[in-house]
Coordinates of C-alpha atoms in Angstrom, one line a residue:
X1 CA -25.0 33.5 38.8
X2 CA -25.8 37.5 37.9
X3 CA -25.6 38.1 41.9
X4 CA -22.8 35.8 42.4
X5 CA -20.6 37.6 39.9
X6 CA -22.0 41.4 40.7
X7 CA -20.8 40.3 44.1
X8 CA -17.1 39.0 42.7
X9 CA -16.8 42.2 41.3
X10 CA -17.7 44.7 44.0
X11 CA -15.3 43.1 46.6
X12 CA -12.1 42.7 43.8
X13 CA -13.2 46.5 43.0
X14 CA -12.8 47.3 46.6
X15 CA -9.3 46.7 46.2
X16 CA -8.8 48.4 42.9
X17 CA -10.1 51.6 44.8
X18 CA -7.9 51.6 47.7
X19 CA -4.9 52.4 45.5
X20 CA -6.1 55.8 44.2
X21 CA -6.7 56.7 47.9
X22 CA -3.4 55.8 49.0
X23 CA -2.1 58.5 46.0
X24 CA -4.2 60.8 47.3
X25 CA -3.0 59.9 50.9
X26 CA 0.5 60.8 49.3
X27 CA -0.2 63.4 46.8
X28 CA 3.4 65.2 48.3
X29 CA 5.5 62.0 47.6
X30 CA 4.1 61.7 43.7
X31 CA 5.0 65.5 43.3
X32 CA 8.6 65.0 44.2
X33 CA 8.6 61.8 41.8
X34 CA 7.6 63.8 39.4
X35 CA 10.3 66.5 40.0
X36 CA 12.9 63.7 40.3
X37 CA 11.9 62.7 37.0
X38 CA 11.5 65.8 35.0
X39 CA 15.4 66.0 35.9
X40 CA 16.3 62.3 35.3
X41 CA 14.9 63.3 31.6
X42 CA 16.8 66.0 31.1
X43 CA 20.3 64.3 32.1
X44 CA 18.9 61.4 29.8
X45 CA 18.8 63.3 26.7
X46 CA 22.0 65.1 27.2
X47 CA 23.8 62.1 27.8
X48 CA 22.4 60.5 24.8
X49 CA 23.2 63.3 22.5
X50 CA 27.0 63.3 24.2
X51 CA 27.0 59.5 22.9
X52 CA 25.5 60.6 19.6
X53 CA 28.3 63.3 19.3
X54 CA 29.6 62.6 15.6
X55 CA 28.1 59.4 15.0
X56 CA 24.5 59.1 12.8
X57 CA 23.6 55.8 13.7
X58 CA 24.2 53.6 17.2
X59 CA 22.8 49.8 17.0
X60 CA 20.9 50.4 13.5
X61 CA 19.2 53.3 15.9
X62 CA 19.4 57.3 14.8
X63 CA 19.8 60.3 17.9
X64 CA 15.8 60.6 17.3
X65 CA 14.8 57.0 17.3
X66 CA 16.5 56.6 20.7
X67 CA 15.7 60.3 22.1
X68 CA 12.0 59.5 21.6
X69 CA 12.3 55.7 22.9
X70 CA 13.8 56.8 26.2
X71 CA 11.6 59.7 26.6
X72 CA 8.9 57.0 26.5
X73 CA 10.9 54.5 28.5
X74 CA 10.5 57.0 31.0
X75 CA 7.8 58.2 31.3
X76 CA 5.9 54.5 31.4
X77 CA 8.8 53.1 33.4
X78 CA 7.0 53.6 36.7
X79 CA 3.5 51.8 35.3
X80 CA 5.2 49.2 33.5
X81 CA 8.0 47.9 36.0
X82 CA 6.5 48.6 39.3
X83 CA 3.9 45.8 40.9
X84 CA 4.0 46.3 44.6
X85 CA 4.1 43.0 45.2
X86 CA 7.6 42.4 47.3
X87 CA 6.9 45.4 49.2
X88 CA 3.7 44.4 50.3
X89 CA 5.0 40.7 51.3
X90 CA 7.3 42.8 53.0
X91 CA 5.0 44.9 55.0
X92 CA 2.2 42.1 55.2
X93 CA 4.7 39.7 57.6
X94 CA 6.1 43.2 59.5
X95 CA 3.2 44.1 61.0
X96 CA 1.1 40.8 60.8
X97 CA -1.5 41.6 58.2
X98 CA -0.7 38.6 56.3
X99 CA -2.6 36.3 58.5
X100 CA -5.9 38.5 58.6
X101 CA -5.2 38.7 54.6
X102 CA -5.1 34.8 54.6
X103 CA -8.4 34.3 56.3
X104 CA -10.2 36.1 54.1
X105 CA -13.3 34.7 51.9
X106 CA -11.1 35.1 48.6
X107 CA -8.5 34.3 46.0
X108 CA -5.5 36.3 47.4
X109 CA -3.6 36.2 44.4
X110 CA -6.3 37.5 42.7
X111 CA -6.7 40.6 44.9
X112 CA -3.2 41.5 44.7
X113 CA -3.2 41.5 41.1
X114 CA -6.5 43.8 40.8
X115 CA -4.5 46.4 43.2
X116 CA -1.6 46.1 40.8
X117 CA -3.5 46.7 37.3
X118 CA -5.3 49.8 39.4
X119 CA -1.6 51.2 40.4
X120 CA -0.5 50.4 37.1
X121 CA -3.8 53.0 35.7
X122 CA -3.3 55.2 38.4
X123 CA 0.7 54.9 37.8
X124 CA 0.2 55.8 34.2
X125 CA -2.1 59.3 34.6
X126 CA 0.3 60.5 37.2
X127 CA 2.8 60.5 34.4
X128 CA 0.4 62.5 32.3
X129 CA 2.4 65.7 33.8
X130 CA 5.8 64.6 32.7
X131 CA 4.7 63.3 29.1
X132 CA 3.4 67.1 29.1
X133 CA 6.6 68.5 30.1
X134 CA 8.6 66.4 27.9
X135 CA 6.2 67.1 24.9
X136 CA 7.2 70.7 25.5
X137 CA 11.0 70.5 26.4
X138 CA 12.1 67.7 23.4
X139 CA 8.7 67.2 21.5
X140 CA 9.0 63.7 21.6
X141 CA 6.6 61.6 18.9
X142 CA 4.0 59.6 19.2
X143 CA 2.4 57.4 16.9
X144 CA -1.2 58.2 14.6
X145 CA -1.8 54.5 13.8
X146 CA -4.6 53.0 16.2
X147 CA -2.9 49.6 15.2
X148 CA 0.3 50.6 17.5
X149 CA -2.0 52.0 20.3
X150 CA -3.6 48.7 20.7
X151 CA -0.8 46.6 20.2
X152 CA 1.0 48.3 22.7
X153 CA -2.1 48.5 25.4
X154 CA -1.9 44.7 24.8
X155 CA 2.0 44.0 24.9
X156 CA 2.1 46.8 28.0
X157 CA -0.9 45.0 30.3
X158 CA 0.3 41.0 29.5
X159 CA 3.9 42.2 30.2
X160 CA 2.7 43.6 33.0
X161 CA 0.3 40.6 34.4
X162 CA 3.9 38.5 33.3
X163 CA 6.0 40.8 35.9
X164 CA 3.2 40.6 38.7
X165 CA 3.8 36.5 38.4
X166 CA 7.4 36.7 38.6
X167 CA 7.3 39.1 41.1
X168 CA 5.0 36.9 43.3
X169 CA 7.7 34.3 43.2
X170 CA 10.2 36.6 44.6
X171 CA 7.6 37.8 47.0
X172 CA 7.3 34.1 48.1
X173 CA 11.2 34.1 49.9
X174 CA 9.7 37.0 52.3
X175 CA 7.9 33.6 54.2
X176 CA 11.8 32.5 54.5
X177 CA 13.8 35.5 55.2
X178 CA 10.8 37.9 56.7
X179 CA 12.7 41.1 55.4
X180 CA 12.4 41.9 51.5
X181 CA 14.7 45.3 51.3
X182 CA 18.0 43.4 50.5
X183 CA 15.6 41.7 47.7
X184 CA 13.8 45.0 46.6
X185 CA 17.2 46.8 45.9
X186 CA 18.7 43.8 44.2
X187 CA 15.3 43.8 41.8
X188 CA 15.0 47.1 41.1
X189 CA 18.7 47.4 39.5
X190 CA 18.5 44.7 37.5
X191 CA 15.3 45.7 36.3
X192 CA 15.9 48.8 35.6
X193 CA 19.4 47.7 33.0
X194 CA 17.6 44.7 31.8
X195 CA 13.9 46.5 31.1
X196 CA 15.6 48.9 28.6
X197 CA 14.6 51.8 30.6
X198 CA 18.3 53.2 30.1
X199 CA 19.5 51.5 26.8
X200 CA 17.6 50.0 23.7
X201 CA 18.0 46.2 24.1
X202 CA 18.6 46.8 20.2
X203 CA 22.2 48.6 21.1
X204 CA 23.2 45.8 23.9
X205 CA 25.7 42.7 22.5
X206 CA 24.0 39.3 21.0
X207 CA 24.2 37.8 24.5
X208 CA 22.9 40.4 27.0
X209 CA 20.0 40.6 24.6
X210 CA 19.7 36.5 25.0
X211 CA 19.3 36.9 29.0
X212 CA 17.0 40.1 28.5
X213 CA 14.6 38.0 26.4
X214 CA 14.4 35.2 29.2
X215 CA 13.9 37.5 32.0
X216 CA 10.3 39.3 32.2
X217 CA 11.4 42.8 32.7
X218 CA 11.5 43.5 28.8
X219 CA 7.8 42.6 28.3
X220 CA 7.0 44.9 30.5
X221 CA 8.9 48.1 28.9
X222 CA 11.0 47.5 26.2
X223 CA 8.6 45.4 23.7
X224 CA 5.6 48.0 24.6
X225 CA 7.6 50.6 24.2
X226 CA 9.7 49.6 21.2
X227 CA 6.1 49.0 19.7
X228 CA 5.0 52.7 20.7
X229 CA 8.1 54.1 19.7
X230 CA 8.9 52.6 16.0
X231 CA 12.2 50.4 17.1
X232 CA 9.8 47.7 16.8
X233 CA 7.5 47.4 13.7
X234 CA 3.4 46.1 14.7
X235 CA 4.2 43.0 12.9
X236 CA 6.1 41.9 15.5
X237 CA 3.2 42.3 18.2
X238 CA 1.7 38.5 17.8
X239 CA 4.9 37.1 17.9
X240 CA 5.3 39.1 21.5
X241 CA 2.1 38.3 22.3
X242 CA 2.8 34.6 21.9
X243 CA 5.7 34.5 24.0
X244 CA 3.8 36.8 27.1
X245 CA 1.2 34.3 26.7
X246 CA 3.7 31.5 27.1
X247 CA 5.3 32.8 29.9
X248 CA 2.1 34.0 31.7
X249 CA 0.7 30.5 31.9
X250 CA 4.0 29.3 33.3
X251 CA 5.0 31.7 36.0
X252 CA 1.3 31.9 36.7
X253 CA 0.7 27.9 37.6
X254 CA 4.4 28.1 39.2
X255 CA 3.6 30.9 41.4
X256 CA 0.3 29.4 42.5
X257 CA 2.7 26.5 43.5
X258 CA 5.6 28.4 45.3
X259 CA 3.5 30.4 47.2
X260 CA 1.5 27.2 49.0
X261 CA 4.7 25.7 50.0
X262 CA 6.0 28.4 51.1
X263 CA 3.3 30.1 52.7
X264 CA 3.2 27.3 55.2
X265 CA 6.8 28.5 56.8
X266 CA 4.4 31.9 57.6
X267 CA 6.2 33.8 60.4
X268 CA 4.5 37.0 61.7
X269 CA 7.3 40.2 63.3
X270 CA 4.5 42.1 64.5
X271 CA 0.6 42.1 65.3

């Protein structure tokens, strides 16, 4: 049983370690990010403290409550809200991968969500530069209490494992339309409004809140980082928890069921 797991192990961490390669392989392309972003932050705060201009409160929310949730929002929006996933499915049926990564001795699920929770580490220390520079520019805070650090590791990696499942099932229409850009575009913008990676969920109208709570891209960022950030108190973390738990299992046993239905509609562009 030892050998049989040691084994399990060493070929699902053969996948974790291809993604730190693959930044390496790119090192250029995560330098621009990061310069993209240092400036996104900077148009970020100004535009908040535009909005703030005369007013001392916006949603129950003061100019440093939200200053210091989007500087966070930011800076853990690339580890929280990207999984890879369509992009590979993408990829995978271009150039005829997908049938070599069928045949192989293991869960494929599985794999894909070992590669994500590595690019979701590796995500997270490339942002180590622009927490620095932000720290600098704004001194943004962050909290002492070891409470909030662990509720908010927890809350960030569930929300996380939640988005990979959801994002599975979008993955599964590649096997009906064999090209996932249209799909990746439409994803991204509504993940970034409905994540809270531009405004506090807390500021948006009863309803808009309703369909951010139902869709998964606020587990990811928002409740995480409302937790890191103070909009939302600890107390509130089981409750999260709960409902990331509730929707893990379901998207989970649905995307296990999706993808073998549709995975036998499999059509290859390339080889």
């Amino acid at each position: 049983m030892i050998r049989t797991l040691r084994r399990t192990v060493s070929i699902y961490g053969t996948f974790a370690a291809m993604v730190p390669k693959m930044f390496l392989a790119y090192s250029i392309w995560v330098w621009m990010q990061f310069f993209v972003q240092c400036i996104s932050l900077v148009i970020f705060v100004a535009f908040w403290k535009a909005v703030y201009a005369g007013k001392a409160t916006i949603g129950g929310l003061s100019l440093t409550q939200t200053l210091n949730y989007i500087i966070l929002a930011q800076i853990f929006l690339p580890s929280a809200q990207s999984t890879n996933v369509l992009f590979s499915f993408g990829k995978m049926l271009r150039d005829g991968q997908v049938g070599i990564e069928l045949l192989r001795p293991l869960d494929f699920q599985a794999a894909n969500y070992v590669s994500n929770l590595s690019w979701m580490f590796i995500s997270f220390l490339t942002q180590i530069p622009l927490a620095v520079f932000a720290w600098i520019l704004f001194r943004f805070q962050l909290p002492a209490d070891p409470l909030v650090w662990l509720a908010f590791i927890v809350t960030l990696v569930l929300g996380n494992a939640v988005l990979f499942f959801f994002d599975w099932l979008l993955g599964c229409l590649a096997f009906y339309t064999t090209e996932v850009w249209g799909l990746t575009v439409l994803r991204f913008g509504i993940a970034t409004f409905f994540s809270g990676a531009l405004v506090p969920l807390v500021m948006m109208p009863g309803w808009l809140q309703a369909i951010a709570n139902i869709l998964p891209f606020a587990q990811a960022l928002y409740m995480p980082v409302g937790l890191l950030s103070g909009i939302l108190p600890v107390s509130d973390a089981p409750s999260i928890w709960f409902v990331q738990l509730g929707s893990l299992v379901l998207l989970g046993v649905l995307s296990r069921i999706v993808f073998r239905i549709s995975v036998r509609r499999v059509t290859v562009q390339g080889g």
